[in-house]
JSON list of C-alpha atoms in Angstrom, two decimals:
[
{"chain": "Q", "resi": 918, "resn": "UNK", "atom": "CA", "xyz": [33.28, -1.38, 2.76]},
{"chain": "Q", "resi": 919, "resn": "UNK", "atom": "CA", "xyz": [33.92, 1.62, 4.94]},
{"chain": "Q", "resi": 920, "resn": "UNK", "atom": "CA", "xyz": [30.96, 3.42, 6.33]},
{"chain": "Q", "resi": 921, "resn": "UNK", "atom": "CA", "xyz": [29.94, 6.80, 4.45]},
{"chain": "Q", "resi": 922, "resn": "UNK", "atom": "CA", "xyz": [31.93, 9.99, 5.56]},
{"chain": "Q", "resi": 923, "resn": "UNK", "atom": "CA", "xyz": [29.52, 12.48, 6.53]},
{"chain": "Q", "resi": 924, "resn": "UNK", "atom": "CA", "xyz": [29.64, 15.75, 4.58]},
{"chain": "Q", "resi": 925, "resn": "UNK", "atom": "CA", "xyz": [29.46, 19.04, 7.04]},
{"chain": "Q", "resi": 926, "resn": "UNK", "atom": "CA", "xyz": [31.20, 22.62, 6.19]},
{"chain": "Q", "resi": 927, "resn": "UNK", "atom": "CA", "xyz": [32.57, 24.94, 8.72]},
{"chain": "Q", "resi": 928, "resn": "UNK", "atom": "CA", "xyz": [29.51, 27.09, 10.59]},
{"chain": "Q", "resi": 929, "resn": "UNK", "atom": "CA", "xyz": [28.94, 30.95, 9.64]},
{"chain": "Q", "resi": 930, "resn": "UNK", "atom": "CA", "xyz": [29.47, 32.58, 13.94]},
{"chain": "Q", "resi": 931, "resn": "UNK", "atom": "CA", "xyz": [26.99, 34.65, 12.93]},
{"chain": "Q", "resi": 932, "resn": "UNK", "atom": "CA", "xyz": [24.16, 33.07, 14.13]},
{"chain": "Q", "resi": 933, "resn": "UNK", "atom": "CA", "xyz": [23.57, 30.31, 17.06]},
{"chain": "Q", "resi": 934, "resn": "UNK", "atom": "CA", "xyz": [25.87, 27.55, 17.13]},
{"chain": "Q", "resi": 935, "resn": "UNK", "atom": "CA", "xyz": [23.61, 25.04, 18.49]},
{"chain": "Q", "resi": 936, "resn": "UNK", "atom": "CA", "xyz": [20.88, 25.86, 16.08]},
{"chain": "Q", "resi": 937, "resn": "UNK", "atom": "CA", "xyz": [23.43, 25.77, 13.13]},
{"chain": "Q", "resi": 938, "resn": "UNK", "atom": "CA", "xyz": [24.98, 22.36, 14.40]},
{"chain": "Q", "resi": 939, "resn": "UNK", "atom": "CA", "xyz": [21.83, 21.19, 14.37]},
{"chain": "Q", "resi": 940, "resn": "UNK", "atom": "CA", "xyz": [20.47, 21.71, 10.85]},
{"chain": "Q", "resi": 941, "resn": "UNK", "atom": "CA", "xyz": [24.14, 21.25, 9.67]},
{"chain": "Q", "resi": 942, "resn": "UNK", "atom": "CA", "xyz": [24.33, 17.31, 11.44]},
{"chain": "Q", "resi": 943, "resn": "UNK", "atom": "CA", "xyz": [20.49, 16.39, 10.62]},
{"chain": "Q", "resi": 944, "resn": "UNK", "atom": "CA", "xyz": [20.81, 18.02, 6.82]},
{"chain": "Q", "resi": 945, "resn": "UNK", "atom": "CA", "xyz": [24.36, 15.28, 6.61]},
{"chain": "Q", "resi": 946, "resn": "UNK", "atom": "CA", "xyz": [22.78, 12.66, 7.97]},
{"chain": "Q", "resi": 947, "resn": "UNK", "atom": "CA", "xyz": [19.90, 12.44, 5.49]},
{"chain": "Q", "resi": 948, "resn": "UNK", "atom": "CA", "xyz": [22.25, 12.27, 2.88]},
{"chain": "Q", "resi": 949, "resn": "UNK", "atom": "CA", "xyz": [23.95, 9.23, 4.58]},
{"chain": "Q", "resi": 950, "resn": "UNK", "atom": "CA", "xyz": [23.17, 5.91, 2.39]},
{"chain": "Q", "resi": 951, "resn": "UNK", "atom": "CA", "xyz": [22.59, 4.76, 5.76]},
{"chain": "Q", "resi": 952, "resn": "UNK", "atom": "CA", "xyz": [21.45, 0.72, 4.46]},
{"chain": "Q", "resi": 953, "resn": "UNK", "atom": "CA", "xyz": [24.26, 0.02, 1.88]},
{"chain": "Q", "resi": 954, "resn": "UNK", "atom": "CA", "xyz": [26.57, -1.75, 4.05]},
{"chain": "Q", "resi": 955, "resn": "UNK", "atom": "CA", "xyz": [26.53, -3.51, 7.48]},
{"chain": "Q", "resi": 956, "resn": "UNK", "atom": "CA", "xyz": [28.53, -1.86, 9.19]},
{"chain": "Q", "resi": 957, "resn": "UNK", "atom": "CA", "xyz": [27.31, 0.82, 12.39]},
{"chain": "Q", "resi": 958, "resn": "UNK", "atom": "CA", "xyz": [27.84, 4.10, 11.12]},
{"chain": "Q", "resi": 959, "resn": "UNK", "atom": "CA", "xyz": [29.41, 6.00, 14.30]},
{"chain": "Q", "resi": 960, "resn": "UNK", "atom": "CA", "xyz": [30.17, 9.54, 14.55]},
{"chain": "Q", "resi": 961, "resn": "UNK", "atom": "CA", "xyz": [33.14, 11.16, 16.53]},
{"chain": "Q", "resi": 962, "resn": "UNK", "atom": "CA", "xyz": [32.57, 14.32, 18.45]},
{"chain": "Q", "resi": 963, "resn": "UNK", "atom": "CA", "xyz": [36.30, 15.67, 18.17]},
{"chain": "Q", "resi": 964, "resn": "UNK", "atom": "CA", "xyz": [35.65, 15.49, 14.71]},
{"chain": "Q", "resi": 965, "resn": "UNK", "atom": "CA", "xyz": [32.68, 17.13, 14.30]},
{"chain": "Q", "resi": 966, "resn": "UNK", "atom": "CA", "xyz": [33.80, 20.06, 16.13]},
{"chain": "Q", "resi": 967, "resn": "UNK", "atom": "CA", "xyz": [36.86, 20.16, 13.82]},
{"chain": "Q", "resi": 968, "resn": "UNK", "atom": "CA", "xyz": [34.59, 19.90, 10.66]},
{"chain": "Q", "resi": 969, "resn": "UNK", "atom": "CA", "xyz": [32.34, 22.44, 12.05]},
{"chain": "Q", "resi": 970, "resn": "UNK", "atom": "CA", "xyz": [34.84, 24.86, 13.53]},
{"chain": "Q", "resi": 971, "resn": "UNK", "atom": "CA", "xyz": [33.09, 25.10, 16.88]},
{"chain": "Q", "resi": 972, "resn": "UNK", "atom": "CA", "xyz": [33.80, 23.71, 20.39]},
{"chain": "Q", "resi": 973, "resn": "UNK", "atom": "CA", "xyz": [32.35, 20.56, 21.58]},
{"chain": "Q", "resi": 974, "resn": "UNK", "atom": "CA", "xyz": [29.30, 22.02, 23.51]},
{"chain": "Q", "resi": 975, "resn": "UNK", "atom": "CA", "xyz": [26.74, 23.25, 20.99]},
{"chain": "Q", "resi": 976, "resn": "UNK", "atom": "CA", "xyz": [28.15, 19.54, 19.26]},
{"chain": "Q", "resi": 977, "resn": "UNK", "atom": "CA", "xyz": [27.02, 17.88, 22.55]},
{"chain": "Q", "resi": 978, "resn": "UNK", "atom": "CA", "xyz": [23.68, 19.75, 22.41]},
{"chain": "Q", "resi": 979, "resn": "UNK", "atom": "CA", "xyz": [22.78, 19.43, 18.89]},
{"chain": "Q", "resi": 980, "resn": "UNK", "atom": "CA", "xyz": [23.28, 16.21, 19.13]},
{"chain": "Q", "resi": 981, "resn": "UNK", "atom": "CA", "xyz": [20.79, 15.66, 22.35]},
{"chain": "Q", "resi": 982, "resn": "UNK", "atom": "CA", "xyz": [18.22, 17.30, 20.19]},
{"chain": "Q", "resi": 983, "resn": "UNK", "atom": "CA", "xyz": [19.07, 14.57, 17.08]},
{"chain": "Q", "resi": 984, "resn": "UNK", "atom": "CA", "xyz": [18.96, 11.84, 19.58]},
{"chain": "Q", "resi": 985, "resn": "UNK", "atom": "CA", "xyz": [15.61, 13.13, 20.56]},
{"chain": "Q", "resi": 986, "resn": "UNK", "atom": "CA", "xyz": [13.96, 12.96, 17.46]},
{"chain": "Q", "resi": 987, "resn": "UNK", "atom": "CA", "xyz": [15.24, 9.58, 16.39]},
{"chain": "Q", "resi": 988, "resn": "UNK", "atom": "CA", "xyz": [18.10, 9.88, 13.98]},
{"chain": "Q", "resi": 989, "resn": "UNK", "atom": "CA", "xyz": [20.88, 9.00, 16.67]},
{"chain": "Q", "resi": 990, "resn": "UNK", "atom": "CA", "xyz": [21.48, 7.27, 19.71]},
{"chain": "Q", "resi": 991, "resn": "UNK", "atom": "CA", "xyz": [24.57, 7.95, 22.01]},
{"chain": "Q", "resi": 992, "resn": "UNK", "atom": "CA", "xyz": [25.85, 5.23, 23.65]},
{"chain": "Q", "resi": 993, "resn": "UNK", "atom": "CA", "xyz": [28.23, 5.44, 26.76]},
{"chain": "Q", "resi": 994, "resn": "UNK", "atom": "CA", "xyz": [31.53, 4.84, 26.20]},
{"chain": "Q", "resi": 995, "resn": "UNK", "atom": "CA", "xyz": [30.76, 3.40, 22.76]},
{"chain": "Q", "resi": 996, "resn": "UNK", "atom": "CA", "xyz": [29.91, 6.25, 20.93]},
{"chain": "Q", "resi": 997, "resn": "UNK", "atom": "CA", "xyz": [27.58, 8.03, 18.80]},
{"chain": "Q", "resi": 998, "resn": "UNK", "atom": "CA", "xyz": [25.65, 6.02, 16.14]},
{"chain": "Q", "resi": 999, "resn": "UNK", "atom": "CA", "xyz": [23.50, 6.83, 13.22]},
{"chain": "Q", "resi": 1000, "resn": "UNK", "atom": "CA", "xyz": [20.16, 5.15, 13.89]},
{"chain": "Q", "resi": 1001, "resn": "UNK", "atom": "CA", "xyz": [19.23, 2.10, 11.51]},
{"chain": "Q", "resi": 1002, "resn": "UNK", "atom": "CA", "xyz": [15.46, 1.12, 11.69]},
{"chain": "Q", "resi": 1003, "resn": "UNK", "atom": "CA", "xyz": [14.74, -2.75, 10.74]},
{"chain": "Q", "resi": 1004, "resn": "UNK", "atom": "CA", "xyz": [12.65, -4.11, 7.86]},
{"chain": "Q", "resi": 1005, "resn": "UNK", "atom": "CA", "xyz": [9.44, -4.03, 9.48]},
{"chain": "Q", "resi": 1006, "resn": "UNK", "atom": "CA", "xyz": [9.66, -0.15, 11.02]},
{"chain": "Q", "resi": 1007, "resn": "UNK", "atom": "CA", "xyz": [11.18, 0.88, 7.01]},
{"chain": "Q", "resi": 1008, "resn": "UNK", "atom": "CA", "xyz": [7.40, -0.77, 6.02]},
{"chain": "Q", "resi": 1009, "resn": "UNK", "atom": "CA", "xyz": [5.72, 0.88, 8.52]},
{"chain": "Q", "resi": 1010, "resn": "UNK", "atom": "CA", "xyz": [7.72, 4.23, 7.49]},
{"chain": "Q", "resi": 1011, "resn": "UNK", "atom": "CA", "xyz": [6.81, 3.88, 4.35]},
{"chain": "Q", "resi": 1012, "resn": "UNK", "atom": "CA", "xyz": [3.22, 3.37, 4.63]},
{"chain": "Q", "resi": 1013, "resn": "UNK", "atom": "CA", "xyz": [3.37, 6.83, 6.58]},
{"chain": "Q", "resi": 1014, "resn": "UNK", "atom": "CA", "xyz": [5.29, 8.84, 4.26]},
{"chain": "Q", "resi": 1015, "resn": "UNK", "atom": "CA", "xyz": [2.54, 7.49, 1.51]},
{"chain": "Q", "resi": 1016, "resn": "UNK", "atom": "CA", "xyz": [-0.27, 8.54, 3.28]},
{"chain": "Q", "resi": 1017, "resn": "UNK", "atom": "CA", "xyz": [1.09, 11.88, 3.96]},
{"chain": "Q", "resi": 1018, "resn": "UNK", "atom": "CA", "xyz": [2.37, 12.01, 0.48]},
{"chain": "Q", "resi": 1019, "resn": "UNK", "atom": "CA", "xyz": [-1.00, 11.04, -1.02]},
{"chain": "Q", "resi": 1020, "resn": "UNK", "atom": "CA", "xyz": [-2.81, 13.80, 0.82]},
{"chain": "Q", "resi": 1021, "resn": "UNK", "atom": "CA", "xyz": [-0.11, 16.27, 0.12]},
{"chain": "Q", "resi": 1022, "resn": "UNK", "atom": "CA", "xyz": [-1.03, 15.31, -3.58]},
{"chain": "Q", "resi": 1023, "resn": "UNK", "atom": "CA", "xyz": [-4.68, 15.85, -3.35]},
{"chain": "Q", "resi": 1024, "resn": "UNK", "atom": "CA", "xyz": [-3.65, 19.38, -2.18]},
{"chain": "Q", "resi": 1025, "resn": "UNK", "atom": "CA", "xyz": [-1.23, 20.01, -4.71]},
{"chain": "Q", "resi": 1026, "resn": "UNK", "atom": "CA", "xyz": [-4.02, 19.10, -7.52]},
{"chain": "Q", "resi": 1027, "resn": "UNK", "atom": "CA", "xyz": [-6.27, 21.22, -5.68]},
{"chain": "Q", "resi": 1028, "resn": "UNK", "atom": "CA", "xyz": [-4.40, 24.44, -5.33]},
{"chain": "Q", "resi": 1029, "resn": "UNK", "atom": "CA", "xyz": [-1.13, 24.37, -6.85]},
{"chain": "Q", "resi": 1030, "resn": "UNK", "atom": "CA", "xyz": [-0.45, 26.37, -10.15]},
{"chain": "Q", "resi": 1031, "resn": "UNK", "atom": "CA", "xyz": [0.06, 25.19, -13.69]},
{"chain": "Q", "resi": 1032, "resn": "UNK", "atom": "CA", "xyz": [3.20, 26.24, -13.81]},
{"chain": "Q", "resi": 1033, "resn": "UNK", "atom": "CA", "xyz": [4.59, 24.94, -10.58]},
{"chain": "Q", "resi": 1034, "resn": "UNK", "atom": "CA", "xyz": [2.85, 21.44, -12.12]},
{"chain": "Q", "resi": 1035, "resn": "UNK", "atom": "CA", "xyz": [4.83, 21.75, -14.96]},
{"chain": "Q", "resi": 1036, "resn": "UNK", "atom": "CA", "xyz": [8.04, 22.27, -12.88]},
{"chain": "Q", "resi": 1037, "resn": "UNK", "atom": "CA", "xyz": [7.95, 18.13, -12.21]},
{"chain": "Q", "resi": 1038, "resn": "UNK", "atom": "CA", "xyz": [7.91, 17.54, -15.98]},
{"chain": "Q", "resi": 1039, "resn": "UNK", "atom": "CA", "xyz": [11.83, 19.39, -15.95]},
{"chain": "Q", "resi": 1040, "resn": "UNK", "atom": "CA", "xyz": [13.06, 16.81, -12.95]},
{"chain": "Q", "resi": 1041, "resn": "UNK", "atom": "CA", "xyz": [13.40, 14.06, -15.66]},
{"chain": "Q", "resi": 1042, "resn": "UNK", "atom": "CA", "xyz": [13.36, 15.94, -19.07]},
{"chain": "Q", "resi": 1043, "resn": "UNK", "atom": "CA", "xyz": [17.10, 14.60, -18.69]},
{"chain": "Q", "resi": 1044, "resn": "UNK", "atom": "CA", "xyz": [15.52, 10.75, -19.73]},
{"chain": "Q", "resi": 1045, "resn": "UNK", "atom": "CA", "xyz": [13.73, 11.47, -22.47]},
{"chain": "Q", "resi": 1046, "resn": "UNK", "atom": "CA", "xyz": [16.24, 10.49, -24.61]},
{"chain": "Q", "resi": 1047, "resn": "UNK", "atom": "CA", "xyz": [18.23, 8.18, -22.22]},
{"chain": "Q", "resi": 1048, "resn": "UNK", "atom": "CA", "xyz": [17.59, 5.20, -20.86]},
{"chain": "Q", "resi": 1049, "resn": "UNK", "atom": "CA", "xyz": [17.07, 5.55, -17.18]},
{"chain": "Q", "resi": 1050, "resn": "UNK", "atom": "CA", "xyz": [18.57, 1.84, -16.14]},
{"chain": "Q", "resi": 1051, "resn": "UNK", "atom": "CA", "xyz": [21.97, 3.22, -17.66]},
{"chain": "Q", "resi": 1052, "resn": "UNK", "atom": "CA", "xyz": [22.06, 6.16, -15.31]},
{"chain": "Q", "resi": 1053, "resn": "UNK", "atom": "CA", "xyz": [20.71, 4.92, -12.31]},
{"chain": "Q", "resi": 1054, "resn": "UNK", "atom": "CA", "xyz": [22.00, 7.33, -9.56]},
{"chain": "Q", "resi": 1055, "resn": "UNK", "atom": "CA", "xyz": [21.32, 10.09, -11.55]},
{"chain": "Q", "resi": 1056, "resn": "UNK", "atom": "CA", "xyz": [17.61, 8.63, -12.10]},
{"chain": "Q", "resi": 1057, "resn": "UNK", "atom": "CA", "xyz": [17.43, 8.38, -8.16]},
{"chain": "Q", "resi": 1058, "resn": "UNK", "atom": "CA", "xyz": [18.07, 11.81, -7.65]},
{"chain": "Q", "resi": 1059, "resn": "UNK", "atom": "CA", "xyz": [15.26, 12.73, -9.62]},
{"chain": "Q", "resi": 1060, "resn": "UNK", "atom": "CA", "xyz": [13.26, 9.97, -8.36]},
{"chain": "Q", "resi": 1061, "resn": "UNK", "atom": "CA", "xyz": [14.01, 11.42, -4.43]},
{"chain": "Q", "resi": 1062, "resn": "UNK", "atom": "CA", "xyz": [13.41, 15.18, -5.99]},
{"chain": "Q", "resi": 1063, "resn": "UNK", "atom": "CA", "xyz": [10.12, 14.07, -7.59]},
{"chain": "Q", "resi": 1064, "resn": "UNK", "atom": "CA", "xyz": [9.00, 12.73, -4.31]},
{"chain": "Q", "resi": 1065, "resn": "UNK", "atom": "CA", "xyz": [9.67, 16.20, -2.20]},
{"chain": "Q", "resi": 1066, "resn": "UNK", "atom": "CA", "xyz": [8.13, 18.09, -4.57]},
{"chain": "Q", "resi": 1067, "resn": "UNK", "atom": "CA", "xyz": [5.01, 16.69, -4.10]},
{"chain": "Q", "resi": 1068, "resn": "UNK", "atom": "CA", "xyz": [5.46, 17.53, -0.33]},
{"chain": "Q", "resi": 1069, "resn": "UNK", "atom": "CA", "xyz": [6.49, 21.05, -0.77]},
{"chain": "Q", "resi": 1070, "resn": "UNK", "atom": "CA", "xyz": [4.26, 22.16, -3.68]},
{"chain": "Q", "resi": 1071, "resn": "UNK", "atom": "CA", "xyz": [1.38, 20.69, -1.57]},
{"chain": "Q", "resi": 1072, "resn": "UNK", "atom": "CA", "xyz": [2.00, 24.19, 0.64]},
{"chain": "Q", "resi": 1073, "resn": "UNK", "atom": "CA", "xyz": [1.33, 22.22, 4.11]},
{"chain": "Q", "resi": 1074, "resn": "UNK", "atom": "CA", "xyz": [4.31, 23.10, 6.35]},
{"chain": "Q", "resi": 1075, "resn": "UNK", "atom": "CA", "xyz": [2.83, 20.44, 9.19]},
{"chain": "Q", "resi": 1076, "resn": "UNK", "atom": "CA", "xyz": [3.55, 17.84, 5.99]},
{"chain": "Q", "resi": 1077, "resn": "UNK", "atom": "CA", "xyz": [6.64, 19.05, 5.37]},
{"chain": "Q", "resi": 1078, "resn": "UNK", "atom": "CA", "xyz": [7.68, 19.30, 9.03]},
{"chain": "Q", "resi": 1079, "resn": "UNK", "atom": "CA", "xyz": [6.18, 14.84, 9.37]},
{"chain": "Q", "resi": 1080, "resn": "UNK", "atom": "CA", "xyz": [8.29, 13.90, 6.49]},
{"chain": "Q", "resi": 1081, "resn": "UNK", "atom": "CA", "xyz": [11.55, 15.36, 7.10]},
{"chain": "Q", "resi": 1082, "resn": "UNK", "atom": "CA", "xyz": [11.69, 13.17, 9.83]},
{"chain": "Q", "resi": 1083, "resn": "UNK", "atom": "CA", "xyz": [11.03, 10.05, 7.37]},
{"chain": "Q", "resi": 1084, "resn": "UNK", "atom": "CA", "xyz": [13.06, 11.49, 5.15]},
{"chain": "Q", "resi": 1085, "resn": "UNK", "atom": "CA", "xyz": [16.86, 10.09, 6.25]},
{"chain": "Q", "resi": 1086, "resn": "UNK", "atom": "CA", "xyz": [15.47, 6.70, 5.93]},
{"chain": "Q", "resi": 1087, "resn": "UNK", "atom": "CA", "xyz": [12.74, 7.18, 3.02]},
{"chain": "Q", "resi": 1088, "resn": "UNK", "atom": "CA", "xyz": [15.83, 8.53, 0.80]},
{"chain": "Q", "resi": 1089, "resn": "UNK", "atom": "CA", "xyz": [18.50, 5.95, 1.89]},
{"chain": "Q", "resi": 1090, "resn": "UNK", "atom": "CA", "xyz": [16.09, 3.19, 0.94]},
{"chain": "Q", "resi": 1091, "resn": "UNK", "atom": "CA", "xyz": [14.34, 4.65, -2.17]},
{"chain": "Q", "resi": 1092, "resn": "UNK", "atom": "CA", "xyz": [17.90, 5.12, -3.40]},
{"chain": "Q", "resi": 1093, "resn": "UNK", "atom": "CA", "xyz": [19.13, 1.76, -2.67]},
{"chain": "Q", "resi": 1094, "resn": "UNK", "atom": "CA", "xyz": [16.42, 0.20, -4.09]},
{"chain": "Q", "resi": 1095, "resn": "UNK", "atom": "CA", "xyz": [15.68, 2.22, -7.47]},
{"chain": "Q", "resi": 1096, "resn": "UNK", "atom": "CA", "xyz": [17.95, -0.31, -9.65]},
{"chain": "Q", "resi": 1097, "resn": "UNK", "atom": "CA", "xyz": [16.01, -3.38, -7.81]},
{"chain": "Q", "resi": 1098, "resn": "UNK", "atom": "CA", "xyz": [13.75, -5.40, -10.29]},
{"chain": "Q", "resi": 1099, "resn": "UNK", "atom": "CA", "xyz": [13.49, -3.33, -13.28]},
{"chain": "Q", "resi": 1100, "resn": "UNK", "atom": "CA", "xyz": [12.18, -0.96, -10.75]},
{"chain": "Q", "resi": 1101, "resn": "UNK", "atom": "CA", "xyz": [13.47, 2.30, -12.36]},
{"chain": "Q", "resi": 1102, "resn": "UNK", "atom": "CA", "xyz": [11.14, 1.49, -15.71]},
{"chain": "Q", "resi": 1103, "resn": "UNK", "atom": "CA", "xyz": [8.19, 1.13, -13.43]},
{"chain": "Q", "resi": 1104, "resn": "UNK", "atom": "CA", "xyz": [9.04, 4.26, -11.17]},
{"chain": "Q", "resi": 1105, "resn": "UNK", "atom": "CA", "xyz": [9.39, 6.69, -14.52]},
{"chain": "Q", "resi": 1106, "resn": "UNK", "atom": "CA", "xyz": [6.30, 5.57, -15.74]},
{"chain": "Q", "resi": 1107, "resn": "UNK", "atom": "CA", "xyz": [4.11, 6.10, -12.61]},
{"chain": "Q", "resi": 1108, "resn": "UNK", "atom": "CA", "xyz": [5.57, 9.27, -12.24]},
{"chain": "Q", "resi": 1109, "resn": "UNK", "atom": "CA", "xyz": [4.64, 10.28, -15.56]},
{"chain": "Q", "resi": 1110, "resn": "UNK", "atom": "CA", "xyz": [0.71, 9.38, -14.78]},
{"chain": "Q", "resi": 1111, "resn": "UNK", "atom": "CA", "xyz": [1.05, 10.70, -11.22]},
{"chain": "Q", "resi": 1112, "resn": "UNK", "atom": "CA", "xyz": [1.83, 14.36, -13.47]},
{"chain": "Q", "resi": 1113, "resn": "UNK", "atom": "CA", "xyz": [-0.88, 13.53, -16.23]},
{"chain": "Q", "resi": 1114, "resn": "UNK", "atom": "CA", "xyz": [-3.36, 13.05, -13.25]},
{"chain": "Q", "resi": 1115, "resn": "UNK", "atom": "CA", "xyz": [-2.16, 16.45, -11.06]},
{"chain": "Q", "resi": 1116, "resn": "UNK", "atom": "CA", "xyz": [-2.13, 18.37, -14.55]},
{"chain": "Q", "resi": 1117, "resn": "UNK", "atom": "CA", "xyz": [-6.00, 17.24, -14.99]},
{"chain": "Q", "resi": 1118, "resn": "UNK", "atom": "CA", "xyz": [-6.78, 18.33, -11.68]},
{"chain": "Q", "resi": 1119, "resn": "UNK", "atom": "CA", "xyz": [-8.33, 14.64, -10.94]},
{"chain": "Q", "resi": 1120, "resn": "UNK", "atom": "CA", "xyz": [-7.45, 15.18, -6.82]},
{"chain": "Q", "resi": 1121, "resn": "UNK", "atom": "CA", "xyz": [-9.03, 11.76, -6.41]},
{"chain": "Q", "resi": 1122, "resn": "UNK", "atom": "CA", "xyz": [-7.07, 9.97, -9.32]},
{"chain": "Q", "resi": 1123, "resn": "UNK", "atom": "CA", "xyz": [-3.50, 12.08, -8.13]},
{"chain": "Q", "resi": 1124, "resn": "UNK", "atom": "CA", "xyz": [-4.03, 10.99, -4.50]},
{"chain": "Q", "resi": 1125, "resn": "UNK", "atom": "CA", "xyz": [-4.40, 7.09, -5.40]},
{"chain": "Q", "resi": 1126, "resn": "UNK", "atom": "CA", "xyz": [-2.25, 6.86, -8.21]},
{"chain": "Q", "resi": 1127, "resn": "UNK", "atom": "CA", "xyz": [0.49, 8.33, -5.80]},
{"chain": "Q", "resi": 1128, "resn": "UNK", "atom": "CA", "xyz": [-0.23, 6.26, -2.26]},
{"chain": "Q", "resi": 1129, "resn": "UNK", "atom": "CA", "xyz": [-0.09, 2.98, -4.62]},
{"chain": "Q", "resi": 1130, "resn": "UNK", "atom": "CA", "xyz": [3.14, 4.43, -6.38]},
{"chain": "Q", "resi": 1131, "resn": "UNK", "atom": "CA", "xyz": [4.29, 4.40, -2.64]},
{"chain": "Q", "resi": 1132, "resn": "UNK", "atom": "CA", "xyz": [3.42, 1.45, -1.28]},
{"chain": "Q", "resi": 1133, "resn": "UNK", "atom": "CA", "xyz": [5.18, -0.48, -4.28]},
{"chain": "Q", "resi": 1134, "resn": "UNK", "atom": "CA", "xyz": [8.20, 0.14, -2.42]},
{"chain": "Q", "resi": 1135, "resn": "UNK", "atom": "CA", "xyz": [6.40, -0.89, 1.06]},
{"chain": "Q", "resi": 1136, "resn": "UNK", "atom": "CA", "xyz": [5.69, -4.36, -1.28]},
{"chain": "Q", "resi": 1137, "resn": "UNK", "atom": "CA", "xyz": [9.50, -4.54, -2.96]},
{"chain": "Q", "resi": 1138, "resn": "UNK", "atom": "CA", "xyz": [11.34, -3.52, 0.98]},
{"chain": "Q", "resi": 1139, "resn": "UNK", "atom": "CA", "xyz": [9.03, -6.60, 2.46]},
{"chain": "Q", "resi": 1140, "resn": "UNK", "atom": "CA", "xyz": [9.98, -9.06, -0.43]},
{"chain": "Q", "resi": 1141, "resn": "UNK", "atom": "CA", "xyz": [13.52, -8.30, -0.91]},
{"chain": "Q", "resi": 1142, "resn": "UNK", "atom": "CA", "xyz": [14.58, -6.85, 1.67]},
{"chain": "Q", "resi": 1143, "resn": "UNK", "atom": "CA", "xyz": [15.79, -9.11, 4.10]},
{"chain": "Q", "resi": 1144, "resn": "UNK", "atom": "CA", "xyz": [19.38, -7.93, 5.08]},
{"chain": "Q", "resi": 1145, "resn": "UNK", "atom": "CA", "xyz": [17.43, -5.33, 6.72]},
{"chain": "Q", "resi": 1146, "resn": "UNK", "atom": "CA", "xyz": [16.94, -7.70, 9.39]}
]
């Protein structure tokens, strides 16, 4: 299977190259499904200039800045690679990204409005009269939507800011997962009482019902998850 393409468009010269390279390469590489095959996922820098329409240098530097923060590592004269993390760092990961989601849902309960509540109801109005199993990617959009609203209608940037970082590897795995022991059924419905909970303003009931909803997939990555190794 050959490794995903990675999806950039041409920079606007408006503005910093460096900076735009940047948000440009990290906002492609979260969309990688990084875990679906075995094969290293390696980048080319003559390419990525051609994609982006800009020279090689603010390429070089955006990438020192990715490698940095985790999501690459450059390797002389091998290349650039997209960073894979192994079974038990995806657990750890996870456990993070629930505790950070959990709080972020106490918050949202707390201080978000009804309406902006109400907005999570719309991300899977779409399966109300379909069966989610039969449209699984579309059901892991949702699913990976659902998830980042919490985050962002929590209002905490410093949240926001700690999960993006998760996020390339949180996604990938969420969405590889999702059709995994009838785990789609199970995901809906938790969702559904994660909403019931944040509409009722029960912070304490939100803020479990969402780290458990979490560290499911913590539970399903350590039990069938091995190829991660």
């Amino acid at each position: 299977m050959n490794p995903p393409p990675i999806n950039v468009q041409p920079l606007d010269t408006g503005s910093t190259f460096r900076a735009q390279a940047y948000h440009a390469l990290k906002q492609a590489i979260s969309q990688m499904d990084i875990y679906d095959h075995n094969e290293e996922i390696r980048l080319e820098e003559r390419q990525l200039s051609e994609l982006l329409g800009v020279s090689r240098t603010p390429i070089r530097e955006a990438l020192t800045l990715l490698e940095q923060e985790g999501f690459i590592r450059l390797q002389p004269r091998r290349g650039i690679f997209v960073i894979r993390k192994t079974k038990a760092e995806i657990v750890e990961m996870i456990q993070v990204w629930a505790a950070l989601e959990s709080m972020a849902g106490r918050m949202v309960a707390t201080q978000a409005t009804d309406e902006d509540i109400r907005t999570l109801w719309d991300l899977f109005r779409n399966f109300e009269m379909r069966n989610p199993k039969e449209h699984v990617n579309e059901y892991s959009d949702a699913n990976i939507a659902f998830h980042k609203s919490i985050i962002r209608l929590s209002g905490s940037k410093l949240i926001q800011e700690m999960t993006d970082n998760l996020f390339i590897h949180i996604r990938a795995i969420r969405k590889l997962t999702i059709g995994q022991d009838n785990r789609v059924e199970r995901s809906i419905n938790d969702h559904k009482e994660i909403i019931k909970a944040l509409e009722r303003r029960d912070v304490d009931q939100a803020e479990h019902l969402i780290r458990d909803h979490t560290l499911g997939l913590a539970a399903h990555v350590e039990k069938h998850c091995d190829f991660l190794e």
